[in-house]
Each structure stands twice: as C-alpha cells, then as structure tokens.
Amino acid sequence: MNEEIAKALERAHRVLIITHIDPDGDAIGSLLGLGLALEKMGKKVTMACENPVPRRFLYLPGSDRVVPYPMGSFEIVVALDASDLRRLGKAYSPELYGELPLINIDHHVTNPGFGTLNWVDPEAAATAQIVLELVEGMGAPLEPDVATCLLNGIVTDTRGFRTVNTTPQTLEAALKLQRAGANLVEVMENVFDRRPLGVLRLWAHILSQAQLEDRIIWAEKPRSLLEKFGLNDEGNYGLTNFMVGVEEADVAVIFSEKPGGEIDVSMRSVPGVDVSKVAAKLGGGGHPQAAGCRLKGTFQEVREKVLKELRKAL
Ligand code: AMP
Ligand code: MN
Ligand code: MN
C-alpha cells in the first residue's frame, strides 16, 4: 500500500483521473473502478480518455461518463495504466493542469516514474490490481459496480488469467472482486466472446496477408480497412495475441495506420522473448510479452525498423 497516495486522494475533493490513449480493458476498468470508488467517498470526479470507450467495454457502469478533454478546476490528477506522460494524449493538458500534483499509478516495467507521486508495480498483472489495493487502503466501499470494473481490468490484461504474470496475488484480487459482487462470467463474455461481424472480416483479411519470417509473424492494417468493415479504430480485438499462438512464431506484430502519418506497432511474444525492451528502444513501452510503440513513416519504413530490432532481440 502506498500511504502517501491514499492520503493525497483522501484529502482531495475534486479529482481528475486520466487513462491512456487507445484504451484497453485495464485502462477503462481502472479508470471507472477508481472513479466510481472515489465518488462513493463523496468526491467530485472527472474521468478522461482521449479516445472513446471501445464498444466491448460499454457494458461497464460509468462508461458513458468518460470525456476526451476534461474541463474544470481540480486539486489533483491521477494517471492510470500509462507507461509515460505522452500516453495520456490530449486528455492531459500541461498548460491547464501542469501545476497540480500528478499521481502515477501503473504496472509497466518501462514506466519512468513521471508523477509527483508514483505507484508503479511491475509485479502487478494489471493496474486494476493496484487500484483495488488503493481502494481498500482508503477504506472506500468495494461495491459490485466498482468490483466489476476492476475485474474487467484484471481479466483483460491477463487474457483470462493466461499470462505469465498471473500470480496468486492476481487470483486473490480476482477472488476478492468476485466476492464483492463482480460477475466473472459477464466480464469474460463481454470482453472475449462477443464481437461485431466486421471484426471477423477484418481478422480474415489481415490473417490472409500475414507474413512469417525468422519466427516473426507480422501483418499490416491500413486505415481503409476500418471503413471497409464498418469499424471504429478500437484496436485489434486480441488479434495480435491470436497470432503469437502460431507455432512457427515467437513474436507477432501488427502495424496499424493511425491519423497524422503514424503507425501503431502492437507486439506480442512467447515467454522468454522480451518485446518491451524492443518497444522501449523505439520510444514506446509495455510488458515483456505485450508491448508497443508509435512511429512516423510509411508501412515499409516502420516495418523495416521494427523487424530489424526484433531480429536482434531474438
Ligand atoms: P497493445 O499492443 O496496443 O495492446 O499494447 C500492448 C502493451 O504495450 C500495452 O501494455 C500498452 O500499454 C503498451 N504500449 C502500446 N503502445 C505503446 C506506446 N506507443 N507507448 C508506450 N507503450 C505502449
Ligand atoms: Mn493498458
Ligand atoms: Mn495494464
């Protein structure tokens, strides 16, 4: 438990909580879980993320409350699941909020500790696992809606308790959340088993173009595919994870075109191969088995740069 952070939040009345761009289930689950818990303590809370809540997390309580560009007067800012300050995107305005204390709560090994107060625990399987400890430490009520959001974070970041960082502490946290009223089946069903038909069509397209070289399987996702399959830019619905399951590969990479001439690089690896080091070298971050970065350039330029670094790491 980080007493200093718990105390700082207990004292504050108006809190701004921000999670990372292109949010995943841990980002959204931690954001809503902490936000709702602080509200139950009587605080005024604003929850922010530059990008909209992906549709598979819209079932979570409070998902309609997330704003892209927070306005108002706050006493403290909390960054959740963000491995560096840039990951907060435009939701964090240094001009407006740079003078306020910034609490950095995260579990990425690559996090440099950019906050005024930092609680970075790379042993935690999800930021939501740290948020649970914080909520308990502050004596906030652990009600079913808060528990569901936090369980959503743990379940998604561990891919359903399948990643190597799933420890007894992770399972204990999940158990605590289930006991507090979180519906594990509902969480699993929403995050893993339901997806629009367009996503299947997108997967089929990307997989049919995937290439395998030197135990690296990679594929490209041009922006035109989003319109073609009627999708928002909400990530790849776990496709990189699926690709790293290919027996002939140790690393999977999806290169996704983003606005502004940038390419998002999503990497996964088998245990024993550390892609977070490669991502950090390229200006990104992440975990040993799941990491990413964003690079300017064409598909070919970015691919050559990334594959070169990956070959060195293998
Ligand atoms: P993704 O492949 O987008 O699911 O991301 C996998 C992991 O890498 C997540 O833990 C992200 O937080 C991290 N990550 C992805 N992109 C970036 C980036 N541009 N900078 C820092 N970390 C990233
Ligand atoms: Mn995340
Ligand atoms: Mn996370």
XYZ file of C-alpha atoms and ligand atoms in Angstrom:
339
model
C 0.000 0.000 0.000
C 1.220 3.492 -0.837
C 0.018 5.528 2.142
C 1.106 8.843 0.680
C -1.045 8.365 -2.414
C -4.035 7.138 -0.393
C -3.783 10.174 1.890
C -3.422 12.627 -1.002
C -6.592 11.240 -2.598
C -8.490 11.139 0.695
C -7.755 14.856 1.199
C -8.775 15.943 -2.324
C -12.354 16.956 -3.211
C -12.120 17.448 -6.970
C -10.179 14.745 -8.749
C -9.276 14.339 -12.425
C -8.480 10.765 -13.489
C -6.960 10.078 -16.903
C -6.101 6.858 -18.666
C -4.045 6.124 -21.781
C -4.917 6.681 -25.433
C -6.234 3.678 -27.403
C -7.544 2.339 -24.092
C -7.644 -1.364 -23.323
C -9.715 -3.152 -20.680
C -7.278 -2.385 -17.873
C -7.216 1.313 -18.787
C -11.013 1.604 -18.810
C -11.570 -0.775 -15.872
C -9.074 1.077 -13.669
C -10.459 4.467 -14.709
C -14.080 3.589 -13.939
C -13.265 1.487 -10.878
C -11.246 4.211 -9.178
C -13.624 6.948 -10.373
C -16.742 5.268 -9.001
C -14.994 4.358 -5.730
C -13.898 7.976 -5.175
C -17.444 9.153 -5.895
C -18.744 6.822 -3.218
C -16.349 8.621 -0.871
C -18.198 11.852 -1.740
C -15.683 13.329 -4.174
C -16.332 15.136 -7.420
C -14.653 13.030 -10.077
C -13.948 13.623 -13.763
C -12.852 10.589 -15.803
C -10.989 11.202 -19.046
C -9.516 9.401 -22.027
C -8.656 10.948 -25.395
C -10.299 8.093 -27.319
C -13.859 6.797 -26.852
C -14.529 3.751 -24.673
C -14.298 0.706 -27.003
C -17.695 -0.901 -27.545
C -16.795 -4.147 -25.747
C -16.390 -2.127 -22.525
C -19.588 -0.095 -22.853
C -21.316 -2.629 -20.573
C -19.287 -1.278 -17.643
C -21.039 1.053 -15.193
C -19.985 4.662 -15.761
C -18.657 4.055 -19.296
C -20.912 6.887 -20.580
C -19.192 9.361 -18.263
C -15.731 9.325 -19.855
C -14.796 12.626 -21.551
C -11.972 13.282 -24.054
C -10.968 16.805 -22.979
C -11.656 17.429 -19.292
C -12.505 20.951 -18.190
C -12.951 22.342 -14.715
C -10.981 23.051 -11.622
C -9.250 20.135 -9.956
C -6.979 19.660 -6.972
C -5.185 16.557 -8.137
C -4.669 14.478 -11.279
C -4.321 10.687 -11.408
C -2.742 8.883 -14.391
C -3.756 5.238 -14.735
C -2.086 2.443 -16.719
C 0.019 4.978 -18.655
C 3.643 3.938 -19.160
C 4.690 7.520 -19.872
C 3.184 11.012 -19.922
C 2.681 11.034 -23.695
C 0.345 8.054 -23.345
C -2.201 10.363 -21.679
C -2.546 12.140 -25.017
C -4.618 15.301 -25.286
C -6.719 14.404 -22.232
C -3.829 15.742 -20.130
C -3.176 19.420 -20.757
C 0.120 20.538 -19.146
C -0.974 24.175 -19.628
C -4.142 23.675 -17.582
C -3.055 21.028 -15.099
C 0.757 21.012 -15.111
C 0.904 22.775 -11.712
C -1.283 20.194 -9.958
C 0.129 17.157 -8.178
C 0.137 14.189 -10.578
C -0.293 10.676 -9.200
C 1.095 7.958 -11.477
C -0.420 4.509 -10.892
C 0.829 1.854 -13.302
C 2.370 -1.583 -13.767
C 4.618 -1.179 -16.818
C 8.320 -2.075 -16.329
C 9.137 0.742 -18.719
C 7.394 3.458 -16.606
C 9.984 6.130 -15.717
C 8.016 7.429 -12.709
C 6.773 10.665 -14.295
C 4.397 11.611 -11.458
C 4.757 13.786 -8.392
C 3.814 10.618 -6.522
C 4.355 7.238 -8.151
C 2.938 3.780 -7.513
C 4.451 1.624 -10.221
C 4.414 -2.104 -9.539
C 5.593 -4.267 -12.465
C 4.700 -7.377 -10.440
C 1.022 -6.439 -10.650
C -0.696 -8.177 -13.562
C -2.931 -5.147 -14.120
C -3.202 -1.554 -12.962
C -6.665 -2.564 -11.705
C -4.936 -4.881 -9.207
C -3.087 -1.849 -7.752
C -6.285 0.233 -7.795
C -8.022 -2.477 -5.752
C -5.304 -2.208 -3.107
C -5.668 1.581 -3.134
C -9.464 1.464 -2.819
C -9.169 -0.937 0.112
C -6.424 1.191 1.660
C -8.583 4.320 1.503
C -11.422 2.455 3.158
C -13.709 3.133 0.195
C -16.663 0.767 -0.140
C -15.992 -2.064 -2.604
C -19.391 -2.245 -4.232
C -20.382 -4.532 -7.140
C -20.049 -1.825 -9.834
C -16.521 -0.897 -8.710
C -15.612 -4.592 -8.431
C -16.867 -5.346 -11.962
C -14.772 -2.541 -13.473
C -11.632 -3.679 -11.662
C -12.203 -7.332 -12.568
C -12.582 -6.229 -16.201
C -9.059 -4.771 -15.923
C -7.505 -7.904 -14.448
C -9.284 -10.290 -16.825
C -8.306 -8.348 -19.951
C -4.652 -7.679 -19.067
C -4.134 -11.351 -18.138
C -6.143 -12.547 -21.173
C -8.357 -14.504 -18.842
C -5.622 -15.484 -16.336
C -3.363 -16.916 -19.027
C -0.347 -14.573 -18.994
C 2.885 -15.426 -17.141
C 2.331 -12.526 -14.725
C -0.846 -14.143 -13.345
C 0.277 -14.746 -9.759
C -1.515 -15.977 -6.633
C -1.917 -12.252 -5.767
C -3.725 -11.730 -9.085
C -6.098 -14.614 -8.396
C -6.630 -13.393 -4.835
C -7.545 -9.951 -6.156
C -9.989 -11.515 -8.639
C -11.495 -13.634 -5.876
C -11.948 -10.579 -3.685
C -13.682 -8.762 -6.552
C -15.950 -11.705 -7.282
C -16.859 -11.907 -3.583
C -17.638 -8.167 -3.692
C -20.218 -8.840 -6.388
C -18.356 -8.683 -9.716
C -19.842 -11.034 -12.289
C -16.894 -13.010 -13.721
C -18.979 -14.698 -16.412
C -20.412 -11.382 -17.589
C -16.917 -9.879 -17.766
C -15.465 -12.857 -19.695
C -18.398 -12.937 -22.090
C -18.254 -9.217 -22.861
C -14.520 -8.941 -23.345
C -13.698 -12.219 -25.085
C -16.755 -13.799 -26.637
C -18.719 -11.018 -28.316
C -17.525 -9.068 -31.322
C -19.114 -7.488 -34.377
C -19.069 -9.434 -37.641
C -16.864 -6.694 -39.137
C -14.106 -7.708 -36.725
C -14.152 -11.292 -38.012
C -13.991 -9.999 -41.556
C -11.099 -7.709 -40.590
C -9.252 -10.620 -38.957
C -9.809 -12.800 -42.003
C -8.397 -10.082 -44.214
C -5.366 -9.336 -42.023
C -4.593 -13.027 -41.437
C -4.753 -13.805 -45.132
C -1.997 -11.219 -45.688
C 0.192 -12.150 -42.684
C 3.841 -12.953 -43.365
C 6.203 -15.176 -41.431
C 9.967 -14.599 -41.457
C 12.615 -15.546 -38.894
C 9.964 -16.663 -36.355
C 8.239 -13.265 -36.603
C 4.672 -13.195 -37.885
C 3.541 -9.761 -38.960
C 0.673 -8.062 -40.748
C -0.429 -4.580 -41.754
C -3.710 -2.798 -41.091
C -4.289 0.162 -43.413
C -6.912 2.679 -42.254
C -9.061 1.947 -45.293
C -9.944 -1.427 -43.713
C -11.863 0.306 -40.914
C -14.346 1.804 -43.329
C -14.428 -1.314 -45.464
C -15.540 -3.429 -42.497
C -17.615 -0.733 -40.782
C -15.381 -0.488 -37.696
C -14.178 2.265 -35.391
C -10.486 2.457 -34.584
C -10.778 0.406 -31.384
C -7.731 -1.822 -31.531
C -7.488 -5.299 -32.961
C -9.781 -7.190 -30.578
C -6.977 -9.502 -29.489
C -5.724 -10.429 -32.939
C -2.028 -9.937 -32.054
C -2.485 -12.389 -29.167
C -4.085 -14.884 -31.512
C -1.219 -14.541 -33.996
C 1.509 -15.196 -31.440
C -0.164 -18.571 -30.906
C 1.198 -19.661 -34.275
C 3.656 -22.483 -33.531
C 6.175 -21.285 -36.096
C 6.452 -17.820 -34.489
C 7.961 -16.367 -31.302
C 6.822 -12.810 -31.984
C 3.683 -11.352 -33.588
C 3.396 -7.777 -34.828
C 0.502 -5.791 -36.255
C 1.287 -2.449 -37.869
C -1.806 -0.205 -37.799
C -2.061 3.032 -39.703
C -3.066 5.971 -37.486
C -4.008 9.552 -38.434
C -1.130 12.011 -38.876
C 1.294 9.705 -40.679
C 1.911 7.485 -37.665
C 1.965 3.708 -37.438
C 0.980 1.928 -34.228
C 3.123 -1.127 -33.606
C 1.490 -3.827 -31.473
C 3.827 -6.658 -30.423
C 3.359 -9.951 -28.579
C 5.925 -12.599 -27.741
C 6.205 -16.054 -26.243
C 7.659 -16.218 -22.702
C 11.450 -15.929 -22.911
C 11.369 -13.250 -25.587
C 11.109 -9.689 -24.222
C 9.389 -7.262 -26.600
C 9.179 -4.454 -24.012
C 12.915 -3.785 -24.495
C 12.459 -3.506 -28.245
C 9.450 -1.207 -27.751
C 11.343 0.984 -25.282
C 14.275 1.260 -27.700
C 11.825 2.524 -30.341
C 10.310 5.110 -27.975
C 7.379 3.009 -26.769
C 6.831 0.729 -23.807
C 4.879 -2.153 -22.383
C 5.356 -5.557 -20.777
C 7.809 -8.363 -21.608
C 5.180 -10.291 -23.608
C 2.999 -7.388 -24.809
C 4.426 -4.064 -25.883
C 4.083 -1.363 -28.480
C 5.240 1.918 -29.909
C 4.203 4.537 -32.423
C 6.480 5.565 -35.254
C 6.257 8.096 -38.057
C 6.743 6.805 -41.566
C 5.330 4.500 -44.203
C 4.437 0.886 -43.521
C 7.646 -0.214 -45.225
C 9.899 2.175 -43.274
C 8.362 1.311 -39.930
C 8.284 -2.412 -40.647
C 11.980 -2.485 -41.609
C 12.955 -0.603 -38.460
C 10.888 -2.809 -36.148
C 11.771 -6.151 -37.734
C 15.480 -5.245 -37.599
C 15.266 -4.605 -33.842
C 13.217 -7.745 -33.284
C 15.719 -9.927 -35.158
C 18.463 -8.580 -32.899
C 16.389 -9.440 -29.822
C 15.596 -12.998 -30.963
P -1.286 -3.137 -27.499
O -0.493 -3.978 -28.417
O -1.735 -1.856 -28.109
O -2.380 -3.921 -26.854
O -0.300 -2.713 -26.333
C 0.408 -3.687 -25.590
C 1.119 -3.046 -24.449
O 2.106 -2.135 -24.895
C 0.219 -2.258 -23.527
O 0.569 -2.577 -22.200
C 0.494 -0.825 -23.817
O 0.382 -0.042 -22.680
C 1.903 -0.837 -24.362
N 2.012 0.121 -25.473
C 1.393 0.033 -26.660
N 1.690 1.098 -27.440
C 2.513 1.886 -26.732
C 3.170 3.144 -26.974
N 3.026 3.805 -28.122
N 3.939 3.657 -25.993
C 4.079 3.013 -24.823
N 3.504 1.835 -24.537
C 2.726 1.259 -25.460
Mn -3.259 -0.603 -20.896
Mn -2.410 -2.572 -17.909
